[in-house]
mmCIF file of C-alpha atoms in Angstrom:
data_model
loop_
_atom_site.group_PDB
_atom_site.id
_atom_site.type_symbol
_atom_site.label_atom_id
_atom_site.label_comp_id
_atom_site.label_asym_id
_atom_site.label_seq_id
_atom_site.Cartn_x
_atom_site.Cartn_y
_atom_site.Cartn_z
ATOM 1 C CA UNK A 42 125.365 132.222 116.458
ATOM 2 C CA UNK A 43 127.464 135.528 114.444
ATOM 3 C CA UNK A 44 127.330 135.680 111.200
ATOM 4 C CA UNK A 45 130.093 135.140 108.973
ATOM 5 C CA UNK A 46 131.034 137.110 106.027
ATOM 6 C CA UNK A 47 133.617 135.313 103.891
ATOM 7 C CA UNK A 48 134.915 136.446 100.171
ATOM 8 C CA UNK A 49 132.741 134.806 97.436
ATOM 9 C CA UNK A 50 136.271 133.451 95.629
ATOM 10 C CA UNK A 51 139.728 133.990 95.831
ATOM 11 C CA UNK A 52 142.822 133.132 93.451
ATOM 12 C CA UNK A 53 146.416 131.486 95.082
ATOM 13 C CA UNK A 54 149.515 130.788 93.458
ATOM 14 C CA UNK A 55 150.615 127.074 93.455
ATOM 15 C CA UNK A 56 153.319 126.950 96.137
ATOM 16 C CA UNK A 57 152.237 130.285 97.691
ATOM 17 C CA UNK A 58 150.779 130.760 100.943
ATOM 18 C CA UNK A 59 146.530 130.985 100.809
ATOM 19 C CA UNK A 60 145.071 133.524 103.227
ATOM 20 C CA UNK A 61 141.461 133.097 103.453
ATOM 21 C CA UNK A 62 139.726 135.659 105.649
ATOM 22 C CA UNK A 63 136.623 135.689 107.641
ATOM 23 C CA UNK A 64 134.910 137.970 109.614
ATOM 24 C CA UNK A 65 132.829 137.761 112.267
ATOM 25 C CA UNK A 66 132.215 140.970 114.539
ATOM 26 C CA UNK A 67 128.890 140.292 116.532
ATOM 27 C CA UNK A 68 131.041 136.843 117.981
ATOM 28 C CA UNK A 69 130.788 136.330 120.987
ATOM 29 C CA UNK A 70 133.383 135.359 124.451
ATOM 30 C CA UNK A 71 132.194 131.937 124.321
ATOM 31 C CA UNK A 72 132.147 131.259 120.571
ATOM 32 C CA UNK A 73 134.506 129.319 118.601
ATOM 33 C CA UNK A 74 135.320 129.424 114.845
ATOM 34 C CA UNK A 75 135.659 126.438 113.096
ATOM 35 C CA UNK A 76 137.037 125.861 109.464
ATOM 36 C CA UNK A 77 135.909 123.079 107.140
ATOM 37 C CA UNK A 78 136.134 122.775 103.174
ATOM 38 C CA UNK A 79 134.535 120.960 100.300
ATOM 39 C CA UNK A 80 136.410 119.759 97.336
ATOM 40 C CA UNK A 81 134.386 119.494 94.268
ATOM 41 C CA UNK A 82 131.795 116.286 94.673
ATOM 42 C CA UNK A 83 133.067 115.457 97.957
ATOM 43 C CA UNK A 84 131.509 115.800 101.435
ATOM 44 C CA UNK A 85 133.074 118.664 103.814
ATOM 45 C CA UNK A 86 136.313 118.113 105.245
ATOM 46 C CA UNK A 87 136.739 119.238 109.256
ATOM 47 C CA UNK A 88 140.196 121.889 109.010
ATOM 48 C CA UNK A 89 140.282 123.483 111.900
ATOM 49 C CA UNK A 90 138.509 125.188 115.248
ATOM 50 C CA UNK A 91 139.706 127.625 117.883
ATOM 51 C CA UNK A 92 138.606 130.357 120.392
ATOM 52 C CA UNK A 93 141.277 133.045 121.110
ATOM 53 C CA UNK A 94 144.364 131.490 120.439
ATOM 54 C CA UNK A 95 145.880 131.018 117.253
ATOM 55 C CA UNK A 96 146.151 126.956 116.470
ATOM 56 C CA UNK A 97 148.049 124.956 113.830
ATOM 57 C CA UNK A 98 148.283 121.736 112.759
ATOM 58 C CA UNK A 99 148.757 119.375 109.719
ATOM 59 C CA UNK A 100 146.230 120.754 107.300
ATOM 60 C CA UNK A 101 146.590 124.474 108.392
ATOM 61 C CA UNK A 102 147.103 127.499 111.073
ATOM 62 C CA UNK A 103 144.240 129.439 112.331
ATOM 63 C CA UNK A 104 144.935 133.211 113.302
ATOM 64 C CA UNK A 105 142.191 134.577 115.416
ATOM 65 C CA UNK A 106 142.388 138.393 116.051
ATOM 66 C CA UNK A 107 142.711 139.695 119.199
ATOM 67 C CA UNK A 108 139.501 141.220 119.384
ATOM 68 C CA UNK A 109 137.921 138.086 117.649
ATOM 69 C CA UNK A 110 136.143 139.919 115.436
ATOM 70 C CA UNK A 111 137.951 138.317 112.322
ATOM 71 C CA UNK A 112 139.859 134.903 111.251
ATOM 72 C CA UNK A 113 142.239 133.969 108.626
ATOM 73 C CA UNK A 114 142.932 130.601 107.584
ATOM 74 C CA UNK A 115 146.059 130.120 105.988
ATOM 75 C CA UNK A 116 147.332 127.525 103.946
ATOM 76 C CA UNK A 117 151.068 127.658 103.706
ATOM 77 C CA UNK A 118 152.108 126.133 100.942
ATOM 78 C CA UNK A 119 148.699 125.675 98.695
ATOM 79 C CA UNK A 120 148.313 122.728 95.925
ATOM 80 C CA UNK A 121 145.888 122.012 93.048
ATOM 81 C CA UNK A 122 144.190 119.969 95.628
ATOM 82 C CA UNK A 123 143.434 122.551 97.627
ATOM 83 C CA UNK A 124 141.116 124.302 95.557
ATOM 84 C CA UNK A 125 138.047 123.786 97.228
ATOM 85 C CA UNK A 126 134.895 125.643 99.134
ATOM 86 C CA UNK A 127 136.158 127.150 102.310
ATOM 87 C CA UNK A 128 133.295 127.352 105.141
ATOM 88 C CA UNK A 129 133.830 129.638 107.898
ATOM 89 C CA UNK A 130 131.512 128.790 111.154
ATOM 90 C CA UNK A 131 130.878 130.490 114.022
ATOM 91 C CA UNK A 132 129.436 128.247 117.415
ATOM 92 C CA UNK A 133 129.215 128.225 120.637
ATOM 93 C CA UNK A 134 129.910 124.433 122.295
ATOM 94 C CA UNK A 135 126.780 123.319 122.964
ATOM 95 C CA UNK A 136 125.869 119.072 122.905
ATOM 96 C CA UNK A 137 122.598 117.658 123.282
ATOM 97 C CA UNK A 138 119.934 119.719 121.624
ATOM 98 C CA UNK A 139 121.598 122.065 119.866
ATOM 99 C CA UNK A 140 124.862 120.182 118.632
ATOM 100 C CA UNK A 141 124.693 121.416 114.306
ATOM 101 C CA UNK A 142 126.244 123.389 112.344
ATOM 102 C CA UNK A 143 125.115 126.068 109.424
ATOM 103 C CA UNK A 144 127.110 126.177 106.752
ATOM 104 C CA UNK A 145 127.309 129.180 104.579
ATOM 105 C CA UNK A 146 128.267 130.082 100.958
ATOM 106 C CA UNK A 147 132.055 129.921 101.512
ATOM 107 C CA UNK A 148 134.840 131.026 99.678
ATOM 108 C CA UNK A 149 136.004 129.210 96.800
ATOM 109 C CA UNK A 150 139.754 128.951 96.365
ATOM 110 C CA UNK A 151 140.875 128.579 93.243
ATOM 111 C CA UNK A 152 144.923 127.639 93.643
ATOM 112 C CA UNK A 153 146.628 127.746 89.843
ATOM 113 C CA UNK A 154 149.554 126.270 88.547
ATOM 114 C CA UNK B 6 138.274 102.547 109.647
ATOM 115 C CA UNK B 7 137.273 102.942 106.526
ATOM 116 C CA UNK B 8 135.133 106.400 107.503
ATOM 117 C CA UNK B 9 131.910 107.115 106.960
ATOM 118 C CA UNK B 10 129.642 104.879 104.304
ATOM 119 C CA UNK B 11 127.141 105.681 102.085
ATOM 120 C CA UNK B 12 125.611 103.842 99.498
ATOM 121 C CA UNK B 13 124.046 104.391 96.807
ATOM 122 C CA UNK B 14 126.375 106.560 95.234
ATOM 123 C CA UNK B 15 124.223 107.000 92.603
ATOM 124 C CA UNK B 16 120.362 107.312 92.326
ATOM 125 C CA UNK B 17 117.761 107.751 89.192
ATOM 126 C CA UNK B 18 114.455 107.449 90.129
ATOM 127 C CA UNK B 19 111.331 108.759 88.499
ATOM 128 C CA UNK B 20 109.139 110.717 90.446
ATOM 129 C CA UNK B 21 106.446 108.989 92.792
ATOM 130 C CA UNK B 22 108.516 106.232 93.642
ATOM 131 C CA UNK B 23 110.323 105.237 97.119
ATOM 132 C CA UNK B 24 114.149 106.013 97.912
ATOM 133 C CA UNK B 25 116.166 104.573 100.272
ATOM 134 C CA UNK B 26 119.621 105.912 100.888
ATOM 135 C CA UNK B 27 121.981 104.217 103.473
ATOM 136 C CA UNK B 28 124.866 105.519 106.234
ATOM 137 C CA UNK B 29 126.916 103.851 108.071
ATOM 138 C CA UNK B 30 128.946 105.868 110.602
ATOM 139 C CA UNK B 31 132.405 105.546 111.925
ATOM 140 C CA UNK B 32 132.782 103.217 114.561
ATOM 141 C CA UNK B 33 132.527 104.524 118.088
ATOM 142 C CA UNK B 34 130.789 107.906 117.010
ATOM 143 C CA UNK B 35 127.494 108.925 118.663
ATOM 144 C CA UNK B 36 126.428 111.463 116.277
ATOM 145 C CA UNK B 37 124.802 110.688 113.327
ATOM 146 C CA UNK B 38 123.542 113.525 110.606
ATOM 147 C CA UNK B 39 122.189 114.005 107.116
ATOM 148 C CA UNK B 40 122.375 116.842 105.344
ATOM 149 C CA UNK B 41 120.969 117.747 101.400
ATOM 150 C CA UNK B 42 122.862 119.876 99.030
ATOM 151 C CA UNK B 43 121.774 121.855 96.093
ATOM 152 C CA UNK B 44 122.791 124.899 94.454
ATOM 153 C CA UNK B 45 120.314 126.856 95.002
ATOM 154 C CA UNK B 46 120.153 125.845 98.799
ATOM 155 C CA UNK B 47 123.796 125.295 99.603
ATOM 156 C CA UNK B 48 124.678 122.375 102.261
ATOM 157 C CA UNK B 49 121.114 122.097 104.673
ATOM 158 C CA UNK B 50 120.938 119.995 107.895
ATOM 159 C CA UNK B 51 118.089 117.521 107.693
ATOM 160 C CA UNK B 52 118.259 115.337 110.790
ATOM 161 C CA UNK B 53 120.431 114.457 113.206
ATOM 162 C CA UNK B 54 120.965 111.605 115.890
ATOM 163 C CA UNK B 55 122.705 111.229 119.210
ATOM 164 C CA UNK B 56 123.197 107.561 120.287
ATOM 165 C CA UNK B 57 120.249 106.374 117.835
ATOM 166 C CA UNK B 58 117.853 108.900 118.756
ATOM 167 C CA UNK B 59 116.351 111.979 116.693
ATOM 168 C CA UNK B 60 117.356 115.071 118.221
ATOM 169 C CA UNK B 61 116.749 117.491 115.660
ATOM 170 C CA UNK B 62 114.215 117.004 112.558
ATOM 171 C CA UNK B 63 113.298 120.341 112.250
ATOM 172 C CA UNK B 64 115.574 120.422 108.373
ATOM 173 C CA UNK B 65 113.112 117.970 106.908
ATOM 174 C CA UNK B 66 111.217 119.387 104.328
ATOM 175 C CA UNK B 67 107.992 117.652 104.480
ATOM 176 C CA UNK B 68 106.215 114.396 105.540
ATOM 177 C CA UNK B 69 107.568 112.671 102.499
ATOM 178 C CA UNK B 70 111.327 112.446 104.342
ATOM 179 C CA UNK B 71 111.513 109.914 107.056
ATOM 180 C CA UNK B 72 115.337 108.488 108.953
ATOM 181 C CA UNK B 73 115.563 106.007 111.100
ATOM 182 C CA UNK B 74 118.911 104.711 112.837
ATOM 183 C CA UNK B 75 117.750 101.595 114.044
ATOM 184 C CA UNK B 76 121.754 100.606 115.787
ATOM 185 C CA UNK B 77 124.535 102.618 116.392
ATOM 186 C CA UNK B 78 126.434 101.584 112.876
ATOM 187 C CA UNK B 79 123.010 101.879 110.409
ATOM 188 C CA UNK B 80 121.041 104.297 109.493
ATOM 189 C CA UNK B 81 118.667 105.309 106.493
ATOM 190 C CA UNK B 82 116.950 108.571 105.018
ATOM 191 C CA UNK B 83 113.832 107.587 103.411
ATOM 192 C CA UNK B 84 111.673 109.860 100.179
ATOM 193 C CA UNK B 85 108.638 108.382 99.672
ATOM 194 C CA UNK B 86 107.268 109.724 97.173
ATOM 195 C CA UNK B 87 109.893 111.003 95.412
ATOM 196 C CA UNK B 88 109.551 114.552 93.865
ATOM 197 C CA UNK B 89 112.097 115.895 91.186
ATOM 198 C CA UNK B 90 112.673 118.714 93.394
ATOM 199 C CA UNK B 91 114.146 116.131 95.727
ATOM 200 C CA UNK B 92 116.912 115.870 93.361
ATOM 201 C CA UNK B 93 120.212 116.806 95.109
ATOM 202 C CA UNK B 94 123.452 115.312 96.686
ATOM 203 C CA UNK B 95 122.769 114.322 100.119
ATOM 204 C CA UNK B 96 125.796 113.718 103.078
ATOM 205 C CA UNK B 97 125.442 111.418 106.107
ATOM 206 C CA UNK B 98 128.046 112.590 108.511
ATOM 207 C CA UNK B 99 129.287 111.314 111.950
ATOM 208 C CA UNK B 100 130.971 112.886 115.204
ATOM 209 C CA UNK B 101 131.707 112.675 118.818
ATOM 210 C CA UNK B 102 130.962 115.296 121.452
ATOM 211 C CA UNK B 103 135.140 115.149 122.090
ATOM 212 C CA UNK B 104 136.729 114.938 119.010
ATOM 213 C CA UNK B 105 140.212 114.004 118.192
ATOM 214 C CA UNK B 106 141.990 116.375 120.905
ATOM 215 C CA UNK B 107 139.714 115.033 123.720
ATOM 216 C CA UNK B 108 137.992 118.194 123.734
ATOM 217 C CA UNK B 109 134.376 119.197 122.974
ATOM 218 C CA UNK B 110 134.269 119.714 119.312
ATOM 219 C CA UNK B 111 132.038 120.119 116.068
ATOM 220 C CA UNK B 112 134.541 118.015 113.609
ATOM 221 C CA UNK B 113 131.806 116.181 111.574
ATOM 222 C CA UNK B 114 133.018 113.325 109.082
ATOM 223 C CA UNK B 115 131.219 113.625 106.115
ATOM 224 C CA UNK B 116 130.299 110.658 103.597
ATOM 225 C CA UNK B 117 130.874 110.692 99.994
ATOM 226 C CA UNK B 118 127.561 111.558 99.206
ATOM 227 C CA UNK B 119 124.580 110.034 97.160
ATOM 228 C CA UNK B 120 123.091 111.790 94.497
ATOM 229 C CA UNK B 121 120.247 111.435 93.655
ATOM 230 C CA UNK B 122 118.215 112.552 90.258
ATOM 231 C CA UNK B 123 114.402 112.254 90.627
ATOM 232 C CA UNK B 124 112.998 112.377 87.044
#
């Protein structure tokens, strides 16, 4: 799988948009980068996946560059609750054998009042 | 459904003795996985199960671990004997290989965790 390299921390603005980048330049075609985040004492939480094309929904939107080399996740209108550990994955779909996930460090978002 | 189960949510034990911690899945899903996390370690993959069978073990640290998933809705990680290094917070999680958008997918539903302080 590529490697990830994700910010250590970051700092939002309640109400403000979060940006949380990721990059991930040895991905490859058949990859797809998945989001997930842990608030503090809980178990991960499943955000968000895609390949090439950028994808939204109710938690999030995913912007994928066009070269795929990097991510952001963005959060559009971040609360306290959102401060959490943000885990950036790289994987290619694969069942069976070989369906897991590593999880990194992460980024911790910190969102203040 | 309620989502995935774990109990205890709490465990002291002192070292040398057995520990039994619990998961049970959400209903329908065919993946089953623990996973430990410390600080030092971050969030490791232990074991995981695909329709009640081990698929992957290789994330157990030592003989000492042992899981079983004896049905589709049970299953149970094992430390016997326990160690004070075996002190973390450990996540049972559950999946299908299509997740919500019919698709194949990696969205794992993680427990609330039991941890678990080996003295």
């Amino acid at each position: 799988d590529a490697k990830t390299t994700q910010p250590p921390s970051m700092d939002c603005a309640e109400g403000r948009a979060a940006n949380l980048p990721c990059n991930h330049s040895t991905i490859s075609g058949n990859e797809y980068v998945y989001w997930y985040r842990q608030i503090h004492s809980q178990g991960p939480q499943y955000i968000i996946h895609g390949l090439k094309n950028n994808e939204t929904n109710e938690m999030a939107s995913l912007i994928i560059t066009e070269d795929r080399k990097s991510s952001t996740l963005i959060l559009p209108h971040a609360t306290l609750r959102d401060t959490a550990v943000y885990y950036c994955i790289v994987r290619v779909a694969s069942g069976g054998s070989n369906y897991k996930l590593t999880f990194g460090k992460g980024t911790l978002l910190t969102v203040n009042p | 459904d309620a989502g995935v189960i774990q109990s205890p949510r709490h465990e002291v034990t002192e070292m040398g003795q057995e520990v039994t911690l619990r998961c049970k899945p959400i209903s329908g899903h065919d993946y089953l996985f623990w996973y430990r996390q410390t600080m030092m370690r971050g969030l490791e993959l232990l074991i995981y199960f695909n329709n009640n069978v081990p698929i992957d073990d290789s994330g157990m640290p030592e003989d000492r671990f042992s899981a079983k998933m004896p049905n589709a809705s049970f299953s149970t990680l094992k430390i016997q004997p326990s160690e004070p290094r075996d002190s973390a917070v450990y996540f049972c999680a559950s999946s299908n290989l299509l997740g919500t958008s019919g698709r194949f997918s990696y969205e794992q539903y993680f427990g609330p965790g039991t941890r678990l302080t080996v003295t």
